[in-house]
C-alpha cells in the first residue's frame, strides 16, 4: 500500500462492534488492509483467501470494525436479507457518518453526492429506482441490442494486428464495453475519451481505500459526468426513444425519480458496463492458461454460456461486495450487529469447497455453477445479461476470425486496488483463420 493509501486506510485502532453482538466471531491475527492491498496477494489472492476461509467463513477485524465474509452460504444469507443493505449511511462509523462529516468533510461530501441511486439504496427506494430500468435488462429484452453489440465487436476485431504482439486490454477489452455503453445511451462517439476518464475516476469509489488525489478526481468527474448527462437528457427530451434514455426521462417526468436520482442512476448504468472489461480480460487469460479447456470450447461453441459462467466464478472481476447492517443479523454462526459494514470477498466465496467440487479447477462444463460474481439478492447485478451477451459475442468473434490466439508475454494484474480484479496488460499474438 502506498503512503497516501495508508493514510486513508480504515483506522487500525481497535474498534469495538457497534453494539454488543450476540456472537462475536473469533479474531485471528490477520492484518486485513495490508493483506488486501498487498501487490503479491492481488496477483494471486487464492491461496491466502483459502487459508483465511479455512479459519472461519466470517471474520471480524477489530482494527477497522469491519466483518469479512468468505463462505458461500454466509454470503448468500447476507446478500439476500433485508437486515443488511447497500445503503452505507447505516455504517455507523463509515463515510456518511456524522463522525466522518466532522473528521473528513471532503470524503463525506463525495459519498453524499453519489448516494442517491439504486446501488446505494435500501427498500423501498431501491425497488422504486431499479424498477425503472429492470425490464430493459431482461435477457430477452437485451436481444434488441444484439446486432449493435455484434457490429461493435466486429469493428474492433478488424482493427486487431495479426502476427505482431499487442496489448489486448488496450485494443479490445477496455474500449469494447465503453463503445457499447455509448450506443445504449445514444451518446456521440467523440465522448468516448472524457467518459472513459470519468468512469475510471469514479470507479475508485468502490475501493474503500482511496488516496486524497483519487477522492478529488472522483468528485470532479462526478460533477462533470452528471452535468453532461443532464445536458444530454435535455437534448434528447423531444425525441427520447424507447431505450434507456426514454426510460430515465419518463421516470423523471412522472416523479418516480427526482433529478439527482435520475442523473446518478444514468451515470451508474453507463459506468457499470465498464466492469465487463474484467470478464473480457480475465476470461480470455484463463482460457489461455488452460489450453485443454480452450480447445474444448473451440470444438464445441455451444459450451460458451457455461464457459462464461466458469470464467466469472474462477476469476471474478468484482472482488469485494459490501453490505451495511440495518439491524442485527445472524450470518451463519456470527451475529453481524446493526451499524456494521460487512464485505463479501468474492475470490473466496466463489471457490468455497462447501459449494463447488474441485473449486480450484477451471472446468467450462461445470454445472450447476452458483457463483457470486454478480453479487446476490435484490442488488444482483442489473447488467448481467448484457455482460454475458457482450462476452459471448466478443469471444465468438475472436475465435471466428483467428485460428491462433496465443499469449505473447506475461499478463499483468492490477496491483493497486482491492475491489476489482482485472488486467492492465494481456499481450497477445493472433493468427488469422
Ligand atoms: C462482468 C461484468 C459485471 C460484473 C462482474 C458486475 C458485478 C456487479 C456486482 C458484484 C454488483 C453488486 C451486486 C450486489 O451488491 O449484490 C453489481 C451491481 C450493479 N451492476 Fe454490475 N457487473 C457487471 C456488468 C454490469 C453492466 C454491463 C452494467 C450496466 C449496464 C452493470 C450495472 C450494475 C448496476 C446498476 C448495479 C446495481 C444494481 C442494484 O443495486 O440493484 N453491471 N454488478
mmCIF file of N, CA, C and O and ligand atoms in Angstrom, residues 75 79-80 86 117-121 126-127 129-130 133-134 137 142 177 181 184-185 244 265 268-280 312 316-323 346 372-388 390-391, ligand 1:
data_model
loop_
_atom_site.group_PDB
_atom_site.id
_atom_site.type_symbol
_atom_site.label_atom_id
_atom_site.label_comp_id
_atom_site.label_asym_id
_atom_site.label_seq_id
_atom_site.Cartn_x
_atom_site.Cartn_y
_atom_site.Cartn_z
ATOM 1 N N UNK A 75 -22.347 -15.699 2.550
ATOM 2 C CA UNK A 75 -22.538 -14.549 1.657
ATOM 3 C C UNK A 75 -23.966 -14.534 1.096
ATOM 4 O O UNK A 75 -24.605 -13.476 1.018
ATOM 5 N N UNK A 79 -26.416 -11.404 1.414
ATOM 6 C CA UNK A 79 -26.842 -10.676 0.209
ATOM 7 C C UNK A 79 -28.363 -10.576 0.137
ATOM 8 O O UNK A 79 -28.910 -9.603 -0.380
ATOM 9 N N UNK A 80 -29.035 -11.611 0.659
ATOM 10 C CA UNK A 80 -30.495 -11.667 0.470
ATOM 11 C C UNK A 80 -31.284 -10.985 1.578
ATOM 12 O O UNK A 80 -32.404 -10.558 1.370
ATOM 13 N N UNK A 86 -27.398 -2.086 0.964
ATOM 14 C CA UNK A 86 -26.254 -1.405 0.353
ATOM 15 C C UNK A 86 -26.222 0.075 0.705
ATOM 16 O O UNK A 86 -25.358 0.796 0.240
ATOM 17 N N UNK A 117 -28.974 6.696 -5.581
ATOM 18 C CA UNK A 117 -29.097 5.819 -6.741
ATOM 19 C C UNK A 117 -29.327 4.402 -6.262
ATOM 20 O O UNK A 117 -29.084 4.088 -5.099
ATOM 21 N N UNK A 118 -29.747 3.529 -7.188
ATOM 22 C CA UNK A 118 -30.201 2.202 -6.755
ATOM 23 C C UNK A 118 -29.130 1.424 -5.991
ATOM 24 O O UNK A 118 -29.423 0.758 -5.009
ATOM 25 N N UNK A 119 -27.869 1.508 -6.425
ATOM 26 C CA UNK A 119 -26.857 0.641 -5.793
ATOM 27 C C UNK A 119 -26.602 1.032 -4.338
ATOM 28 O O UNK A 119 -26.121 0.220 -3.552
ATOM 29 N N UNK A 120 -26.952 2.258 -3.971
ATOM 30 C CA UNK A 120 -26.739 2.701 -2.584
ATOM 31 C C UNK A 120 -28.031 2.767 -1.785
ATOM 32 O O UNK A 120 -28.045 3.357 -0.708
ATOM 33 N N UNK A 121 -29.103 2.224 -2.318
ATOM 34 C CA UNK A 121 -30.407 2.381 -1.657
ATOM 35 C C UNK A 121 -30.901 1.060 -1.083
ATOM 36 O O UNK A 121 -30.631 -0.009 -1.616
ATOM 37 N N UNK A 126 -34.824 1.367 -3.242
ATOM 38 C CA UNK A 126 -34.069 0.556 -4.195
ATOM 39 C C UNK A 126 -34.979 0.020 -5.293
ATOM 40 O O UNK A 126 -34.706 0.164 -6.479
ATOM 41 N N UNK A 127 -36.083 -0.581 -4.887
ATOM 42 C CA UNK A 127 -37.008 -1.190 -5.859
ATOM 43 C C UNK A 127 -37.602 -0.115 -6.787
ATOM 44 O O UNK A 127 -37.757 -0.307 -7.982
ATOM 45 N N UNK A 129 -36.266 2.644 -7.829
ATOM 46 C CA UNK A 129 -35.322 3.073 -8.872
ATOM 47 C C UNK A 129 -34.958 1.926 -9.804
ATOM 48 O O UNK A 129 -34.903 2.092 -11.018
ATOM 49 N N UNK A 130 -34.706 0.767 -9.230
ATOM 50 C CA UNK A 130 -34.314 -0.370 -10.087
ATOM 51 C C UNK A 130 -35.449 -0.721 -11.048
ATOM 52 O O UNK A 130 -35.219 -1.096 -12.199
ATOM 53 N N UNK A 133 -35.546 0.573 -14.687
ATOM 54 C CA UNK A 133 -34.693 0.036 -15.756
ATOM 55 C C UNK A 133 -34.731 -1.492 -15.857
ATOM 56 O O UNK A 133 -34.278 -2.043 -16.857
ATOM 57 N N UNK A 134 -35.219 -2.146 -14.811
ATOM 58 C CA UNK A 134 -35.115 -3.605 -14.702
ATOM 59 C C UNK A 134 -35.564 -4.337 -15.953
ATOM 60 O O UNK A 134 -34.876 -5.225 -16.446
ATOM 61 N N UNK A 137 -33.363 -4.844 -18.967
ATOM 62 C CA UNK A 137 -32.164 -5.674 -18.807
ATOM 63 C C UNK A 137 -32.466 -7.171 -18.818
ATOM 64 O O UNK A 137 -31.561 -7.977 -18.641
ATOM 65 N N UNK A 142 -32.798 -7.727 -23.916
ATOM 66 C CA UNK A 142 -31.442 -7.357 -24.339
ATOM 67 C C UNK A 142 -31.180 -7.744 -25.795
ATOM 68 O O UNK A 142 -30.297 -7.197 -26.449
ATOM 69 N N UNK A 177 -16.563 -2.408 -23.992
ATOM 70 C CA UNK A 177 -17.723 -2.070 -23.149
ATOM 71 C C UNK A 177 -18.074 -0.582 -23.205
ATOM 72 O O UNK A 177 -19.258 -0.218 -23.176
ATOM 73 N N UNK A 181 -21.675 0.983 -24.317
ATOM 74 C CA UNK A 181 -22.389 1.909 -23.426
ATOM 75 C C UNK A 181 -22.805 3.181 -24.163
ATOM 76 O O UNK A 181 -23.930 3.665 -24.000
ATOM 77 N N UNK A 184 -25.778 2.415 -26.215
ATOM 78 C CA UNK A 184 -27.005 2.171 -25.435
ATOM 79 C C UNK A 184 -27.635 3.478 -24.964
ATOM 80 O O UNK A 184 -28.845 3.577 -24.802
ATOM 81 N N UNK A 185 -26.774 4.481 -24.737
ATOM 82 C CA UNK A 185 -27.278 5.743 -24.189
ATOM 83 C C UNK A 185 -27.252 6.869 -25.220
ATOM 84 O O UNK A 185 -27.306 8.036 -24.858
ATOM 85 N N UNK A 244 -32.954 3.309 -22.986
ATOM 86 C CA UNK A 244 -32.599 3.721 -21.622
ATOM 87 C C UNK A 244 -32.861 5.202 -21.365
ATOM 88 O O UNK A 244 -33.315 5.591 -20.297
ATOM 89 N N UNK A 265 -28.302 7.547 -11.387
ATOM 90 C CA UNK A 265 -28.571 6.204 -11.919
ATOM 91 C C UNK A 265 -28.083 6.063 -13.351
ATOM 92 O O UNK A 265 -27.530 5.022 -13.724
ATOM 93 N N UNK A 268 -24.383 5.698 -13.239
ATOM 94 C CA UNK A 268 -24.004 4.359 -12.761
ATOM 95 C C UNK A 268 -24.218 3.298 -13.844
ATOM 96 O O UNK A 268 -23.404 2.379 -13.999
ATOM 97 N N UNK A 269 -25.289 3.431 -14.608
ATOM 98 C CA UNK A 269 -25.541 2.429 -15.650
ATOM 99 C C UNK A 269 -24.490 2.510 -16.753
ATOM 100 O O UNK A 269 -24.052 1.488 -17.287
ATOM 101 N N UNK A 270 -24.092 3.741 -17.082
ATOM 102 C CA UNK A 270 -23.037 3.885 -18.100
ATOM 103 C C UNK A 270 -21.720 3.343 -17.522
ATOM 104 O O UNK A 270 -21.008 2.569 -18.170
ATOM 105 N N UNK A 271 -21.425 3.734 -16.288
ATOM 106 C CA UNK A 271 -20.150 3.340 -15.679
ATOM 107 C C UNK A 271 -20.122 1.845 -15.349
ATOM 108 O O UNK A 271 -19.073 1.200 -15.447
ATOM 109 N N UNK A 272 -21.279 1.295 -14.984
ATOM 110 C CA UNK A 272 -21.345 -0.113 -14.571
ATOM 111 C C UNK A 272 -20.912 -1.052 -15.674
ATOM 112 O O UNK A 272 -20.304 -2.101 -15.412
ATOM 113 N N UNK A 273 -21.180 -0.651 -16.916
ATOM 114 C CA UNK A 273 -20.877 -1.573 -18.011
ATOM 115 C C UNK A 273 -19.377 -1.771 -18.175
ATOM 116 O O UNK A 273 -18.923 -2.753 -18.742
ATOM 117 N N UNK A 274 -18.610 -0.832 -17.619
ATOM 118 C CA UNK A 274 -17.150 -0.925 -17.728
ATOM 119 C C UNK A 274 -16.609 -2.198 -17.055
ATOM 120 O O UNK A 274 -15.569 -2.720 -17.460
ATOM 121 N N UNK A 275 -17.342 -2.697 -16.047
ATOM 122 C CA UNK A 275 -16.878 -3.912 -15.359
ATOM 123 C C UNK A 275 -16.740 -5.085 -16.336
ATOM 124 O O UNK A 275 -16.006 -6.032 -16.063
ATOM 125 N N UNK A 276 -17.457 -4.992 -17.475
ATOM 126 C CA UNK A 276 -17.370 -6.087 -18.447
ATOM 127 C C UNK A 276 -15.942 -6.301 -18.928
ATOM 128 O O UNK A 276 -15.587 -7.386 -19.374
ATOM 129 N N UNK A 277 -15.119 -5.250 -18.835
ATOM 130 C CA UNK A 277 -13.743 -5.412 -19.311
ATOM 131 C C UNK A 277 -12.996 -6.451 -18.488
ATOM 132 O O UNK A 277 -12.102 -7.131 -18.996
ATOM 133 N N UNK A 278 -13.369 -6.599 -17.207
ATOM 134 C CA UNK A 278 -12.658 -7.594 -16.385
ATOM 135 C C UNK A 278 -12.989 -9.008 -16.882
ATOM 136 O O UNK A 278 -12.121 -9.863 -16.922
ATOM 137 N N UNK A 279 -14.240 -9.198 -17.294
ATOM 138 C CA UNK A 279 -14.610 -10.522 -17.802
ATOM 139 C C UNK A 279 -13.937 -10.786 -19.147
ATOM 140 O O UNK A 279 -13.445 -11.891 -19.408
ATOM 141 N N UNK A 280 -13.887 -9.756 -20.000
ATOM 142 C CA UNK A 280 -13.248 -9.928 -21.311
ATOM 143 C C UNK A 280 -11.763 -10.260 -21.155
ATOM 144 O O UNK A 280 -11.208 -11.027 -21.934
ATOM 145 N N UNK A 312 -16.474 -16.387 -14.879
ATOM 146 C CA UNK A 312 -16.945 -15.471 -13.829
ATOM 147 C C UNK A 312 -16.636 -16.028 -12.445
ATOM 148 O O UNK A 312 -16.259 -15.298 -11.531
ATOM 149 N N UNK A 316 -13.242 -13.863 -10.899
ATOM 150 C CA UNK A 316 -14.272 -12.832 -10.844
ATOM 151 C C UNK A 316 -13.663 -11.423 -10.846
ATOM 152 O O UNK A 316 -12.699 -11.160 -10.136
ATOM 153 N N UNK A 317 -14.261 -10.530 -11.630
ATOM 154 C CA UNK A 317 -13.781 -9.145 -11.678
ATOM 155 C C UNK A 317 -14.178 -8.347 -10.446
ATOM 156 O O UNK A 317 -13.456 -7.452 -10.017
ATOM 157 N N UNK A 318 -15.331 -8.656 -9.868
ATOM 158 C CA UNK A 318 -15.734 -7.960 -8.643
ATOM 159 C C UNK A 318 -15.153 -8.715 -7.476
ATOM 160 O O UNK A 318 -15.527 -9.854 -7.222
ATOM 161 N N UNK A 319 -14.233 -8.077 -6.759
ATOM 162 C CA UNK A 319 -13.541 -8.800 -5.693
ATOM 163 C C UNK A 319 -14.204 -8.602 -4.337
ATOM 164 O O UNK A 319 -14.128 -9.471 -3.475
ATOM 165 N N UNK A 320 -14.843 -7.431 -4.128
ATOM 166 C CA UNK A 320 -15.497 -7.212 -2.834
ATOM 167 C C UNK A 320 -16.925 -6.700 -3.045
ATOM 168 O O UNK A 320 -17.180 -5.920 -3.957
ATOM 169 N N UNK A 321 -17.831 -7.168 -2.210
ATOM 170 C CA UNK A 321 -19.230 -6.748 -2.286
ATOM 171 C C UNK A 321 -19.686 -6.364 -0.872
ATOM 172 O O UNK A 321 -19.679 -7.205 0.025
ATOM 173 N N UNK A 322 -20.051 -5.097 -0.668
ATOM 174 C CA UNK A 322 -20.365 -4.651 0.690
ATOM 175 C C UNK A 322 -21.863 -4.734 1.050
ATOM 176 O O UNK A 322 -22.726 -4.732 0.170
ATOM 177 N N UNK A 323 -22.124 -4.803 2.330
ATOM 178 C CA UNK A 323 -23.468 -4.611 2.881
ATOM 179 C C UNK A 323 -23.303 -3.894 4.223
ATOM 180 O O UNK A 323 -22.299 -4.094 4.915
ATOM 181 N N UNK A 346 -15.219 -12.082 -2.864
ATOM 182 C CA UNK A 346 -15.758 -12.954 -3.911
ATOM 183 C C UNK A 346 -14.771 -14.062 -4.311
ATOM 184 O O UNK A 346 -15.173 -15.190 -4.602
ATOM 185 N N UNK A 372 -20.985 -16.158 -7.285
ATOM 186 C CA UNK A 372 -21.489 -14.871 -6.788
ATOM 187 C C UNK A 372 -20.803 -13.695 -7.468
ATOM 188 O O UNK A 372 -20.721 -12.605 -6.882
ATOM 189 N N UNK A 373 -20.325 -13.905 -8.689
ATOM 190 C CA UNK A 373 -19.597 -12.827 -9.373
ATOM 191 C C UNK A 373 -20.485 -11.601 -9.611
ATOM 192 O O UNK A 373 -19.979 -10.479 -9.715
ATOM 193 N N UNK A 374 -21.791 -11.809 -9.722
ATOM 194 C CA UNK A 374 -22.709 -10.680 -9.903
ATOM 195 C C UNK A 374 -23.398 -10.302 -8.596
ATOM 196 O O UNK A 374 -24.412 -9.608 -8.608
ATOM 197 N N UNK A 375 -22.865 -10.754 -7.470
ATOM 198 C CA UNK A 375 -23.497 -10.457 -6.194
ATOM 199 C C UNK A 375 -24.695 -11.366 -5.975
ATOM 200 O O UNK A 375 -24.744 -12.490 -6.488
ATOM 201 N N UNK A 376 -25.676 -10.863 -5.223
ATOM 202 C CA UNK A 376 -26.847 -11.688 -4.942
ATOM 203 C C UNK A 376 -27.953 -10.876 -4.306
ATOM 204 O O UNK A 376 -27.776 -9.702 -3.968
ATOM 205 N N UNK A 377 -29.120 -11.507 -4.163
ATOM 206 C CA UNK A 377 -30.262 -10.835 -3.535
ATOM 207 C C UNK A 377 -30.780 -9.711 -4.411
ATOM 208 O O UNK A 377 -30.557 -9.682 -5.623
ATOM 209 N N UNK A 378 -31.464 -8.749 -3.799
ATOM 210 C CA UNK A 378 -32.134 -7.703 -4.600
ATOM 211 C C UNK A 378 -31.177 -6.847 -5.423
ATOM 212 O O UNK A 378 -31.579 -6.278 -6.436
ATOM 213 N N UNK A 379 -29.918 -6.744 -5.008
ATOM 214 C CA UNK A 379 -28.953 -5.899 -5.740
ATOM 215 C C UNK A 379 -28.187 -6.663 -6.805
ATOM 216 O O UNK A 379 -27.286 -6.077 -7.423
ATOM 217 N N UNK A 380 -28.518 -7.925 -7.024
ATOM 218 C CA UNK A 380 -27.735 -8.686 -8.005
ATOM 219 C C UNK A 380 -27.606 -7.860 -9.288
ATOM 220 O O UNK A 380 -28.547 -7.171 -9.687
ATOM 221 N N UNK A 381 -26.435 -7.921 -9.887
ATOM 222 C CA UNK A 381 -26.107 -7.014 -10.998
ATOM 223 C C UNK A 381 -27.233 -6.902 -12.026
ATOM 224 O O UNK A 381 -27.660 -7.897 -12.605
ATOM 225 N N UNK A 382 -27.673 -5.690 -12.249
ATOM 226 C CA UNK A 382 -28.760 -5.462 -13.212
ATOM 227 C C UNK A 382 -28.262 -5.702 -14.639
ATOM 228 O O UNK A 382 -29.043 -6.051 -15.528
ATOM 229 N N UNK A 383 -26.949 -5.535 -14.858
ATOM 230 C CA UNK A 383 -26.407 -5.619 -16.224
ATOM 231 C C UNK A 383 -25.848 -6.987 -16.578
ATOM 232 O O UNK A 383 -25.146 -7.129 -17.577
ATOM 233 N N UNK A 384 -26.220 -8.025 -15.809
ATOM 234 C CA UNK A 384 -25.542 -9.309 -16.030
ATOM 235 C C UNK A 384 -25.849 -9.906 -17.411
ATOM 236 O O UNK A 384 -24.951 -10.477 -18.048
ATOM 237 N N UNK A 385 -27.068 -9.730 -17.902
ATOM 238 C CA UNK A 385 -27.379 -10.300 -19.226
ATOM 239 C C UNK A 385 -26.582 -9.570 -20.317
ATOM 240 O O UNK A 385 -26.104 -10.189 -21.276
ATOM 241 N N UNK A 386 -26.416 -8.276 -20.137
ATOM 242 C CA UNK A 386 -25.626 -7.501 -21.103
ATOM 243 C C UNK A 386 -24.159 -7.942 -21.071
ATOM 244 O O UNK A 386 -23.523 -8.124 -22.126
ATOM 245 N N UNK A 387 -23.619 -8.134 -19.869
ATOM 246 C CA UNK A 387 -22.214 -8.558 -19.744
ATOM 247 C C UNK A 387 -22.012 -9.935 -20.379
ATOM 248 O O UNK A 387 -21.037 -10.172 -21.095
ATOM 249 N N UNK A 388 -22.967 -10.826 -20.128
ATOM 250 C CA UNK A 388 -22.844 -12.186 -20.686
ATOM 251 C C UNK A 388 -22.932 -12.140 -22.210
ATOM 252 O O UNK A 388 -22.151 -12.784 -22.919
ATOM 253 N N UNK A 390 -22.326 -9.593 -24.249
ATOM 254 C CA UNK A 390 -21.143 -8.926 -24.811
ATOM 255 C C UNK A 390 -19.979 -9.916 -24.899
ATOM 256 O O UNK A 390 -19.289 -10.006 -25.922
ATOM 257 N N UNK A 391 -19.772 -10.670 -23.828
ATOM 258 C CA UNK A 391 -18.623 -11.581 -23.781
ATOM 259 C C UNK A 391 -18.796 -12.734 -24.769
ATOM 260 O O UNK A 391 -17.857 -13.131 -25.460
HETATM 261 C C1 LIG B 1 -18.788 -8.832 -15.934
HETATM 262 C C2 LIG B 1 -19.421 -7.695 -15.764
HETATM 263 C C3 LIG B 1 -20.029 -7.268 -14.481
HETATM 264 C C4 LIG B 1 -19.781 -7.653 -13.188
HETATM 265 C C5 LIG B 1 -18.753 -8.672 -12.708
HETATM 266 C C6 LIG B 1 -20.677 -6.911 -12.329
HETATM 267 C C7 LIG B 1 -20.757 -7.063 -10.950
HETATM 268 C C8 LIG B 1 -21.702 -6.444 -10.155
HETATM 269 C C9 LIG B 1 -21.821 -6.659 -8.732
HETATM 270 C C10 LIG B 1 -20.944 -7.584 -7.906
HETATM 271 C C11 LIG B 1 -22.834 -5.876 -8.283
HETATM 272 C C12 LIG B 1 -23.317 -5.731 -6.833
HETATM 273 C C13 LIG B 1 -24.321 -6.795 -6.505
HETATM 274 C C14 LIG B 1 -24.612 -6.905 -5.024
HETATM 275 O O1 LIG B 1 -24.418 -5.956 -4.267
HETATM 276 O O2 LIG B 1 -25.073 -7.992 -4.595
HETATM 277 C C15 LIG B 1 -23.362 -5.180 -9.416
HETATM 278 C C16 LIG B 1 -24.417 -4.296 -9.362
HETATM 279 C C17 LIG B 1 -24.755 -3.483 -10.418
HETATM 280 N N1 LIG B 1 -24.262 -3.544 -11.700
HETATM 281 FE FE1 LIG B 1 -22.940 -4.874 -12.417
HETATM 282 N N2 LIG B 1 -21.440 -6.081 -13.105
HETATM 283 C C18 LIG B 1 -21.093 -6.274 -14.414
HETATM 284 C C19 LIG B 1 -21.657 -5.657 -15.503
HETATM 285 C C20 LIG B 1 -22.564 -4.619 -15.435
HETATM 286 C C21 LIG B 1 -23.108 -3.941 -16.572
HETATM 287 C C22 LIG B 1 -22.842 -4.306 -18.031
HETATM 288 C C23 LIG B 1 -23.923 -2.947 -16.070
HETATM 289 C C24 LIG B 1 -24.745 -1.877 -16.758
HETATM 290 C C25 LIG B 1 -25.303 -1.906 -17.855
HETATM 291 C C26 LIG B 1 -23.916 -3.049 -14.629
HETATM 292 C C27 LIG B 1 -24.622 -2.229 -13.765
HETATM 293 C C28 LIG B 1 -24.828 -2.520 -12.424
HETATM 294 C C29 LIG B 1 -25.758 -1.767 -11.568
HETATM 295 C C30 LIG B 1 -26.589 -0.561 -11.962
HETATM 296 C C31 LIG B 1 -25.715 -2.395 -10.325
HETATM 297 C C32 LIG B 1 -26.547 -2.029 -9.097
HETATM 298 C C33 LIG B 1 -27.790 -2.911 -9.056
HETATM 299 C C34 LIG B 1 -28.655 -2.688 -7.833
HETATM 300 O O3 LIG B 1 -28.202 -2.087 -6.862
HETATM 301 O O4 LIG B 1 -29.824 -3.125 -7.861
HETATM 302 N N3 LIG B 1 -23.073 -4.077 -14.288
HETATM 303 N N4 LIG B 1 -22.660 -5.542 -10.543
#
